[in-house]
Amino acid sequence: MAAHASTANTDFYLFPPHDLPVTLSILFQTASVCVVDKPSGMAVHRGYDNDGPFVLQTLRDQLGRHVYPVHRLDRATSGVLVMALDAETAGQLGAAFTEGQVEKQYVAIVRGRPPAEGLIDHDVPKSEDGERVRAVTAFRTLGTSGRFSLVECRPLTGRYHQIRRHMKHLSHPLVGDVNYGKGDINRLFRSEYGLSRLALHASRLTAPSVALDVAAPLPWDFAEALGKLGLLDLYPAP
């Protein structure tokens, strides 16, 4: 299923050209928690602009029971997504996220050559049109090939489009970002490296307070692009 988005500054596939799965890959499950590998292009919740499958309903159908979201990933982002299987656990996990007890690790392909590492402390809107609030992201550059780099990001706060906004703030926007990226760079990358999606993957999530440590494998299209760049061996092992 391909979906296009274009603006004056961007022109790129927002979602992957292949069909979304009818079942989700389960990375970890207990009686109270289910962690899935969310594919790029699948929204967590049903939205006004989403008439396709979404994670909540897909997982409910798959497990035959109610599930409770405790955090979110952007529709175009892939990777680790945690769901609670009962209200009490949902409250515990929600508190862990709110209180900063969860460490989230992402990998992204960005334009240009960022510094070797750094801490971005830059206010961003709380919601799409909301007030600006403090946002902090730690990052390190894993490798560079030509005009592109592989970056590991660890958001220390959980703000709307935080990593995407912060990398744009550094003048190193994510590849495939229709909101904050560059259309000419996106088209070039799609043509040369074949990635038709946002180059952002939630690779690992750790929550010591609830004994949770789960990693998601690198999606095939992301891995293929890194292979063509000669950066695949630099992807951090879980």
PDB file of C-alpha atoms in Angstrom:
ATOM      1  CA  MET A   1       0.000   0.000   0.000  1.00  0.00           C
ATOM      2  CA  ALA A   2       1.689   3.193  -1.148  1.00  0.00           C
ATOM      3  CA  ALA A   3       0.752   6.618   0.085  1.00  0.00           C
ATOM      4  CA  HIS A   4       2.302   9.837  -1.148  1.00  0.00           C
ATOM      5  CA  ALA A   5       2.692  13.137   0.606  1.00  0.00           C
ATOM      6  CA  SER A   6       4.109  16.263  -0.934  1.00  0.00           C
ATOM      7  CA  THR A   7       4.476  19.883   0.064  1.00  0.00           C
ATOM      8  CA  ALA A   8       6.542  22.746  -1.278  1.00  0.00           C
ATOM      9  CA  ASN A   9       9.575  21.377   0.549  1.00  0.00           C
ATOM     10  CA  THR A  10       9.040  17.632   0.604  1.00  0.00           C
ATOM     11  CA  ASP A  11       8.036  14.882  -1.760  1.00  0.00           C
ATOM     12  CA  PHE A  12       8.399  11.332  -0.556  1.00  0.00           C
ATOM     13  CA  TYR A  13       6.547   8.146   0.213  1.00  0.00           C
ATOM     14  CA  LEU A  14       5.137   8.525   3.697  1.00  0.00           C
ATOM     15  CA  PHE A  15       4.478   4.807   4.046  1.00  0.00           C
ATOM     16  CA  PRO A  16       6.144   1.717   2.589  1.00  0.00           C
ATOM     17  CA  PRO A  17       4.932   0.464  -0.786  1.00  0.00           C
ATOM     18  CA  HIS A  18       4.235  -3.045   0.469  1.00  0.00           C
ATOM     19  CA  ASP A  19       0.999  -4.078   2.171  1.00  0.00           C
ATOM     20  CA  LEU A  20       0.732  -3.741   5.922  1.00  0.00           C
ATOM     21  CA  PRO A  21       0.614  -7.052   7.827  1.00  0.00           C
ATOM     22  CA  VAL A  22      -2.646  -8.575   9.012  1.00  0.00           C
ATOM     23  CA  THR A  23      -0.898  -9.759  12.180  1.00  0.00           C
ATOM     24  CA  LEU A  24       1.799  -8.071  14.224  1.00  0.00           C
ATOM     25  CA  SER A  25       5.162  -9.545  15.158  1.00  0.00           C
ATOM     26  CA  ILE A  26       5.196 -10.055  18.935  1.00  0.00           C
ATOM     27  CA  LEU A  27       8.624  -9.399  20.447  1.00  0.00           C
ATOM     28  CA  PHE A  28       7.751 -10.185  24.066  1.00  0.00           C
ATOM     29  CA  GLN A  29       4.629 -11.211  25.959  1.00  0.00           C
ATOM     30  CA  THR A  30       3.593 -12.011  29.514  1.00  0.00           C
ATOM     31  CA  ALA A  31       0.200 -12.263  31.172  1.00  0.00           C
ATOM     32  CA  SER A  32       0.130  -8.468  31.545  1.00  0.00           C
ATOM     33  CA  VAL A  33       2.336  -7.007  28.788  1.00  0.00           C
ATOM     34  CA  CYS A  34       2.641  -7.421  25.030  1.00  0.00           C
ATOM     35  CA  VAL A  35       5.439  -5.758  23.064  1.00  0.00           C
ATOM     36  CA  VAL A  36       5.077  -5.650  19.284  1.00  0.00           C
ATOM     37  CA  ASP A  37       7.262  -4.654  16.359  1.00  0.00           C
ATOM     38  CA  LYS A  38       5.211  -1.873  14.781  1.00  0.00           C
ATOM     39  CA  PRO A  39       5.654  -1.585  11.017  1.00  0.00           C
ATOM     40  CA  SER A  40       6.194   1.773   9.361  1.00  0.00           C
ATOM     41  CA  GLY A  41       2.910   3.016   7.931  1.00  0.00           C
ATOM     42  CA  MET A  42       0.607   1.561  10.591  1.00  0.00           C
ATOM     43  CA  ALA A  43      -0.942   4.030  13.021  1.00  0.00           C
ATOM     44  CA  VAL A  44      -1.322   3.090  16.680  1.00  0.00           C
ATOM     45  CA  HIS A  45      -4.886   4.456  16.854  1.00  0.00           C
ATOM     46  CA  ARG A  46      -7.568   4.979  14.268  1.00  0.00           C
ATOM     47  CA  GLY A  47      -7.445   8.551  12.984  1.00  0.00           C
ATOM     48  CA  TYR A  48      -9.561  10.754  10.796  1.00  0.00           C
ATOM     49  CA  ASP A  49      -7.088  10.243   7.932  1.00  0.00           C
ATOM     50  CA  ASN A  50      -6.531   6.524   8.511  1.00  0.00           C
ATOM     51  CA  ASP A  51      -8.910   4.031   6.954  1.00  0.00           C
ATOM     52  CA  GLY A  52      -6.384   1.178   6.991  1.00  0.00           C
ATOM     53  CA  PRO A  53      -5.404  -1.250   9.744  1.00  0.00           C
ATOM     54  CA  PHE A  54      -4.153   0.209  13.017  1.00  0.00           C
ATOM     55  CA  VAL A  55      -2.220  -1.381  15.855  1.00  0.00           C
ATOM     56  CA  LEU A  56      -4.861  -1.370  18.596  1.00  0.00           C
ATOM     57  CA  GLN A  57      -7.524  -3.173  16.594  1.00  0.00           C
ATOM     58  CA  THR A  58      -5.065  -5.496  14.847  1.00  0.00           C
ATOM     59  CA  LEU A  59      -3.590  -6.647  18.160  1.00  0.00           C
ATOM     60  CA  ARG A  60      -7.018  -6.974  19.798  1.00  0.00           C
ATOM     61  CA  ASP A  61      -8.120  -9.257  16.981  1.00  0.00           C
ATOM     62  CA  GLN A  62      -4.851 -11.170  17.101  1.00  0.00           C
ATOM     63  CA  LEU A  63      -4.938 -11.809  20.865  1.00  0.00           C
ATOM     64  CA  GLY A  64      -8.699 -11.946  21.267  1.00  0.00           C
ATOM     65  CA  ARG A  65      -8.643  -9.517  24.180  1.00  0.00           C
ATOM     66  CA  HIS A  66      -8.552  -5.841  25.038  1.00  0.00           C
ATOM     67  CA  VAL A  67      -5.178  -4.079  24.929  1.00  0.00           C
ATOM     68  CA  TYR A  68      -4.103  -0.771  26.481  1.00  0.00           C
ATOM     69  CA  PRO A  69      -1.631   1.587  24.782  1.00  0.00           C
ATOM     70  CA  VAL A  70       0.907   3.097  27.178  1.00  0.00           C
ATOM     71  CA  HIS A  71       2.937   5.179  24.708  1.00  0.00           C
ATOM     72  CA  ARG A  72       2.938   6.029  21.009  1.00  0.00           C
ATOM     73  CA  LEU A  73       5.079   5.893  17.909  1.00  0.00           C
ATOM     74  CA  ASP A  74       4.546   8.099  14.887  1.00  0.00           C
ATOM     75  CA  ARG A  75       2.688   6.333  12.111  1.00  0.00           C
ATOM     76  CA  ALA A  76       5.757   6.380   9.852  1.00  0.00           C
ATOM     77  CA  THR A  77       8.131   5.106  12.581  1.00  0.00           C
ATOM     78  CA  SER A  78       8.797   1.384  13.039  1.00  0.00           C
ATOM     79  CA  GLY A  79       9.930  -0.609  16.047  1.00  0.00           C
ATOM     80  CA  VAL A  80       9.277  -1.389  19.702  1.00  0.00           C
ATOM     81  CA  LEU A  81       5.752  -0.582  20.905  1.00  0.00           C
ATOM     82  CA  VAL A  82       4.518  -1.599  24.373  1.00  0.00           C
ATOM     83  CA  MET A  83       0.921  -2.532  25.148  1.00  0.00           C
ATOM     84  CA  ALA A  84      -0.548  -3.471  28.521  1.00  0.00           C
ATOM     85  CA  LEU A  85      -3.063  -6.296  28.781  1.00  0.00           C
ATOM     86  CA  ASP A  86      -4.889  -5.014  31.858  1.00  0.00           C
ATOM     87  CA  ALA A  87      -5.740  -1.634  33.350  1.00  0.00           C
ATOM     88  CA  GLU A  88      -3.492  -1.983  36.404  1.00  0.00           C
ATOM     89  CA  THR A  89      -0.413  -2.713  34.308  1.00  0.00           C
ATOM     90  CA  ALA A  90      -1.346   0.124  31.965  1.00  0.00           C
ATOM     91  CA  GLY A  91      -1.261   2.481  34.937  1.00  0.00           C
ATOM     92  CA  GLN A  92       2.111   1.175  36.120  1.00  0.00           C
ATOM     93  CA  LEU A  93       3.680   1.411  32.680  1.00  0.00           C
ATOM     94  CA  GLY A  94       2.144   4.803  32.023  1.00  0.00           C
ATOM     95  CA  ALA A  95       3.669   6.091  35.259  1.00  0.00           C
ATOM     96  CA  ALA A  96       7.075   4.683  34.285  1.00  0.00           C
ATOM     97  CA  PHE A  97       6.963   6.598  30.993  1.00  0.00           C
ATOM     98  CA  THR A  98       5.726   9.796  32.640  1.00  0.00           C
ATOM     99  CA  GLU A  99       8.354   9.677  35.387  1.00  0.00           C
ATOM    100  CA  GLY A 100      11.256   9.141  32.988  1.00  0.00           C
ATOM    101  CA  GLN A 101      11.935   5.552  34.057  1.00  0.00           C
ATOM    102  CA  VAL A 102      11.948   4.250  30.477  1.00  0.00           C
ATOM    103  CA  GLU A 103      14.963   4.454  28.177  1.00  0.00           C
ATOM    104  CA  LYS A 104      14.155   4.550  24.459  1.00  0.00           C
ATOM    105  CA  GLN A 105      16.741   4.008  21.757  1.00  0.00           C
ATOM    106  CA  TYR A 106      16.181   4.916  18.101  1.00  0.00           C
ATOM    107  CA  VAL A 107      18.270   4.752  14.957  1.00  0.00           C
ATOM    108  CA  ALA A 108      17.858   7.203  12.104  1.00  0.00           C
ATOM    109  CA  ILE A 109      19.412   8.015   8.762  1.00  0.00           C
ATOM    110  CA  VAL A 110      19.981  11.752   8.464  1.00  0.00           C
ATOM    111  CA  ARG A 111      21.302  14.167   5.895  1.00  0.00           C
ATOM    112  CA  GLY A 112      24.876  15.355   6.311  1.00  0.00           C
ATOM    113  CA  ARG A 113      27.552  14.784   8.935  1.00  0.00           C
ATOM    114  CA  PRO A 114      26.403  15.513  12.499  1.00  0.00           C
ATOM    115  CA  PRO A 115      28.897  15.895  15.367  1.00  0.00           C
ATOM    116  CA  ALA A 116      30.245  12.670  16.862  1.00  0.00           C
ATOM    117  CA  GLU A 117      27.854  13.042  19.785  1.00  0.00           C
ATOM    118  CA  GLY A 118      25.846  15.653  21.584  1.00  0.00           C
ATOM    119  CA  LEU A 119      22.894  16.658  23.734  1.00  0.00           C
ATOM    120  CA  ILE A 120      20.121  18.683  22.094  1.00  0.00           C
ATOM    121  CA  ASP A 121      18.237  20.833  24.612  1.00  0.00           C
ATOM    122  CA  HIS A 122      15.708  22.721  22.511  1.00  0.00           C
ATOM    123  CA  ASP A 123      12.062  23.520  23.209  1.00  0.00           C
ATOM    124  CA  VAL A 124       9.471  22.034  20.844  1.00  0.00           C
ATOM    125  CA  PRO A 125       5.667  22.336  20.617  1.00  0.00           C
ATOM    126  CA  LYS A 126       3.864  20.068  23.069  1.00  0.00           C
ATOM    127  CA  SER A 127       1.397  19.143  20.333  1.00  0.00           C
ATOM    128  CA  GLU A 128       1.069  20.075  16.683  1.00  0.00           C
ATOM    129  CA  ASP A 129      -0.039  23.617  17.523  1.00  0.00           C
ATOM    130  CA  GLY A 130       0.641  23.617  21.261  1.00  0.00           C
ATOM    131  CA  GLU A 131       2.840  25.660  23.559  1.00  0.00           C
ATOM    132  CA  ARG A 132       6.582  25.070  23.458  1.00  0.00           C
ATOM    133  CA  VAL A 133       8.040  22.869  26.187  1.00  0.00           C
ATOM    134  CA  ARG A 134      11.519  21.672  27.049  1.00  0.00           C
ATOM    135  CA  ALA A 135      12.785  18.690  25.066  1.00  0.00           C
ATOM    136  CA  VAL A 136      16.140  16.914  25.404  1.00  0.00           C
ATOM    137  CA  THR A 137      17.695  14.302  23.108  1.00  0.00           C
ATOM    138  CA  ALA A 138      21.093  12.617  23.392  1.00  0.00           C
ATOM    139  CA  PHE A 139      22.624  11.420  20.136  1.00  0.00           C
ATOM    140  CA  ARG A 140      25.757   9.861  18.713  1.00  0.00           C
ATOM    141  CA  THR A 141      26.793   9.444  15.106  1.00  0.00           C
ATOM    142  CA  LEU A 142      27.538   5.805  14.304  1.00  0.00           C
ATOM    143  CA  GLY A 143      28.922   6.370  10.814  1.00  0.00           C
ATOM    144  CA  THR A 144      28.786   8.490   7.673  1.00  0.00           C
ATOM    145  CA  SER A 145      28.680   7.574   3.987  1.00  0.00           C
ATOM    146  CA  GLY A 146      28.708  10.362   1.425  1.00  0.00           C
ATOM    147  CA  ARG A 147      25.884  12.781   2.204  1.00  0.00           C
ATOM    148  CA  PHE A 148      24.187  10.584   4.824  1.00  0.00           C
ATOM    149  CA  SER A 149      24.827   9.421   8.386  1.00  0.00           C
ATOM    150  CA  LEU A 150      23.489   6.740  10.723  1.00  0.00           C
ATOM    151  CA  VAL A 151      22.631   8.242  14.100  1.00  0.00           C
ATOM    152  CA  GLU A 152      21.519   6.717  17.399  1.00  0.00           C
ATOM    153  CA  CYS A 153      19.094   8.918  19.356  1.00  0.00           C
ATOM    154  CA  ARG A 154      17.929   8.634  22.958  1.00  0.00           C
ATOM    155  CA  PRO A 155      15.090  11.029  23.796  1.00  0.00           C
ATOM    156  CA  LEU A 156      15.248  12.035  27.454  1.00  0.00           C
ATOM    157  CA  THR A 157      11.820  13.636  27.212  1.00  0.00           C
ATOM    158  CA  GLY A 158       8.820  12.415  25.243  1.00  0.00           C
ATOM    159  CA  ARG A 159       7.631  15.279  23.057  1.00  0.00           C
ATOM    160  CA  TYR A 160       5.685  15.440  19.818  1.00  0.00           C
ATOM    161  CA  HIS A 161       7.982  14.575  16.865  1.00  0.00           C
ATOM    162  CA  GLN A 162      10.917  15.212  19.198  1.00  0.00           C
ATOM    163  CA  ILE A 163      13.726  13.401  17.366  1.00  0.00           C
ATOM    164  CA  ARG A 164      12.548  14.631  13.986  1.00  0.00           C
ATOM    165  CA  ARG A 165      12.336  18.237  15.174  1.00  0.00           C
ATOM    166  CA  HIS A 166      15.661  18.079  17.002  1.00  0.00           C
ATOM    167  CA  MET A 167      17.617  16.683  14.062  1.00  0.00           C
ATOM    168  CA  LYS A 168      16.100  19.361  11.844  1.00  0.00           C
ATOM    169  CA  HIS A 169      17.184  21.926  14.445  1.00  0.00           C
ATOM    170  CA  LEU A 170      20.760  20.656  13.949  1.00  0.00           C
ATOM    171  CA  SER A 171      20.310  21.029  10.157  1.00  0.00           C
ATOM    172  CA  HIS A 172      20.491  17.239   9.779  1.00  0.00           C
ATOM    173  CA  PRO A 173      16.882  16.254   8.997  1.00  0.00           C
ATOM    174  CA  LEU A 174      15.822  12.634   8.777  1.00  0.00           C
ATOM    175  CA  VAL A 175      15.656  10.961   5.390  1.00  0.00           C
ATOM    176  CA  GLY A 176      12.065  10.467   4.255  1.00  0.00           C
ATOM    177  CA  ASP A 177      10.585  13.049   6.618  1.00  0.00           C
ATOM    178  CA  VAL A 178       7.683  14.739   4.842  1.00  0.00           C
ATOM    179  CA  ASN A 179       7.236  17.288   7.644  1.00  0.00           C
ATOM    180  CA  TYR A 180      10.765  18.385   8.479  1.00  0.00           C
ATOM    181  CA  GLY A 181      12.938  16.989   5.682  1.00  0.00           C
ATOM    182  CA  LYS A 182      14.095  18.144   2.270  1.00  0.00           C
ATOM    183  CA  GLY A 183      12.260  16.954  -0.828  1.00  0.00           C
ATOM    184  CA  ASP A 184      15.291  16.861  -3.121  1.00  0.00           C
ATOM    185  CA  ILE A 185      17.300  14.823  -0.614  1.00  0.00           C
ATOM    186  CA  ASN A 186      14.374  12.470  -0.006  1.00  0.00           C
ATOM    187  CA  ARG A 187      13.906  11.845  -3.722  1.00  0.00           C
ATOM    188  CA  LEU A 188      17.628  11.279  -4.208  1.00  0.00           C
ATOM    189  CA  PHE A 189      17.755   8.774  -1.351  1.00  0.00           C
ATOM    190  CA  ARG A 190      14.690   6.908  -2.570  1.00  0.00           C
ATOM    191  CA  SER A 191      16.167   6.667  -6.065  1.00  0.00           C
ATOM    192  CA  GLU A 192      19.652   5.571  -5.022  1.00  0.00           C
ATOM    193  CA  TYR A 193      18.990   3.507  -1.900  1.00  0.00           C
ATOM    194  CA  GLY A 194      15.393   2.332  -2.301  1.00  0.00           C
ATOM    195  CA  LEU A 195      13.994   3.405   1.075  1.00  0.00           C
ATOM    196  CA  SER A 196      10.393   4.594   0.673  1.00  0.00           C
ATOM    197  CA  ARG A 197       9.630   5.498   4.294  1.00  0.00           C
ATOM    198  CA  LEU A 198      10.746   7.640   7.198  1.00  0.00           C
ATOM    199  CA  ALA A 199      14.226   6.502   8.234  1.00  0.00           C
ATOM    200  CA  LEU A 200      13.447   6.235  11.949  1.00  0.00           C
ATOM    201  CA  HIS A 201      13.296   2.949  13.877  1.00  0.00           C
ATOM    202  CA  ALA A 202      12.608   2.430  17.596  1.00  0.00           C
ATOM    203  CA  SER A 203      15.279  -0.194  18.124  1.00  0.00           C
ATOM    204  CA  ARG A 204      15.175  -0.809  21.878  1.00  0.00           C
ATOM    205  CA  LEU A 205      13.165   0.019  24.982  1.00  0.00           C
ATOM    206  CA  THR A 206      14.266  -0.589  28.556  1.00  0.00           C
ATOM    207  CA  ALA A 207      12.147  -0.110  31.683  1.00  0.00           C
ATOM    208  CA  PRO A 208      14.051  -1.455  34.718  1.00  0.00           C
ATOM    209  CA  SER A 209      11.202  -0.697  37.145  1.00  0.00           C
ATOM    210  CA  VAL A 210       9.018  -3.270  35.380  1.00  0.00           C
ATOM    211  CA  ALA A 211      11.870  -5.585  34.264  1.00  0.00           C
ATOM    212  CA  LEU A 212      11.359  -4.822  30.582  1.00  0.00           C
ATOM    213  CA  ASP A 213      14.176  -4.838  28.007  1.00  0.00           C
ATOM    214  CA  VAL A 214      13.080  -5.457  24.420  1.00  0.00           C
ATOM    215  CA  ALA A 215      14.783  -4.897  21.060  1.00  0.00           C
ATOM    216  CA  ALA A 216      13.240  -4.852  17.583  1.00  0.00           C
ATOM    217  CA  PRO A 217      15.111  -6.159  14.540  1.00  0.00           C
ATOM    218  CA  LEU A 218      16.009  -3.714  11.816  1.00  0.00           C
ATOM    219  CA  PRO A 219      13.311  -3.744   9.089  1.00  0.00           C
ATOM    220  CA  TRP A 220      14.431  -5.262   5.793  1.00  0.00           C
ATOM    221  CA  ASP A 221      14.101  -2.030   3.796  1.00  0.00           C
ATOM    222  CA  PHE A 222      16.052  -0.049   6.394  1.00  0.00           C
ATOM    223  CA  ALA A 223      18.747  -2.748   6.506  1.00  0.00           C
ATOM    224  CA  GLU A 224      18.941  -2.837   2.710  1.00  0.00           C
ATOM    225  CA  ALA A 225      19.495   0.923   2.547  1.00  0.00           C
ATOM    226  CA  LEU A 226      22.206   0.744   5.222  1.00  0.00           C
ATOM    227  CA  GLY A 227      23.846  -2.092   3.298  1.00  0.00           C
ATOM    228  CA  LYS A 228      23.994   0.024   0.141  1.00  0.00           C
ATOM    229  CA  LEU A 229      25.494   2.854   2.191  1.00  0.00           C
ATOM    230  CA  GLY A 230      28.077   0.503   3.695  1.00  0.00           C
ATOM    231  CA  LEU A 231      26.812   1.302   7.197  1.00  0.00           C
ATOM    232  CA  LEU A 232      24.942  -1.877   8.116  1.00  0.00           C
ATOM    233  CA  ASP A 233      27.794  -3.265  10.235  1.00  0.00           C
ATOM    234  CA  LEU A 234      27.631  -0.118  12.383  1.00  0.00           C
ATOM    235  CA  TYR A 235      24.058  -0.777  13.479  1.00  0.00           C
ATOM    236  CA  PRO A 236      24.230  -1.320  17.272  1.00  0.00           C
ATOM    237  CA  ALA A 237      23.558  -4.911  18.278  1.00  0.00           C
ATOM    238  CA  PRO A 238      20.774  -5.315  20.867  1.00  0.00           C
TER     239      PRO A 238
END
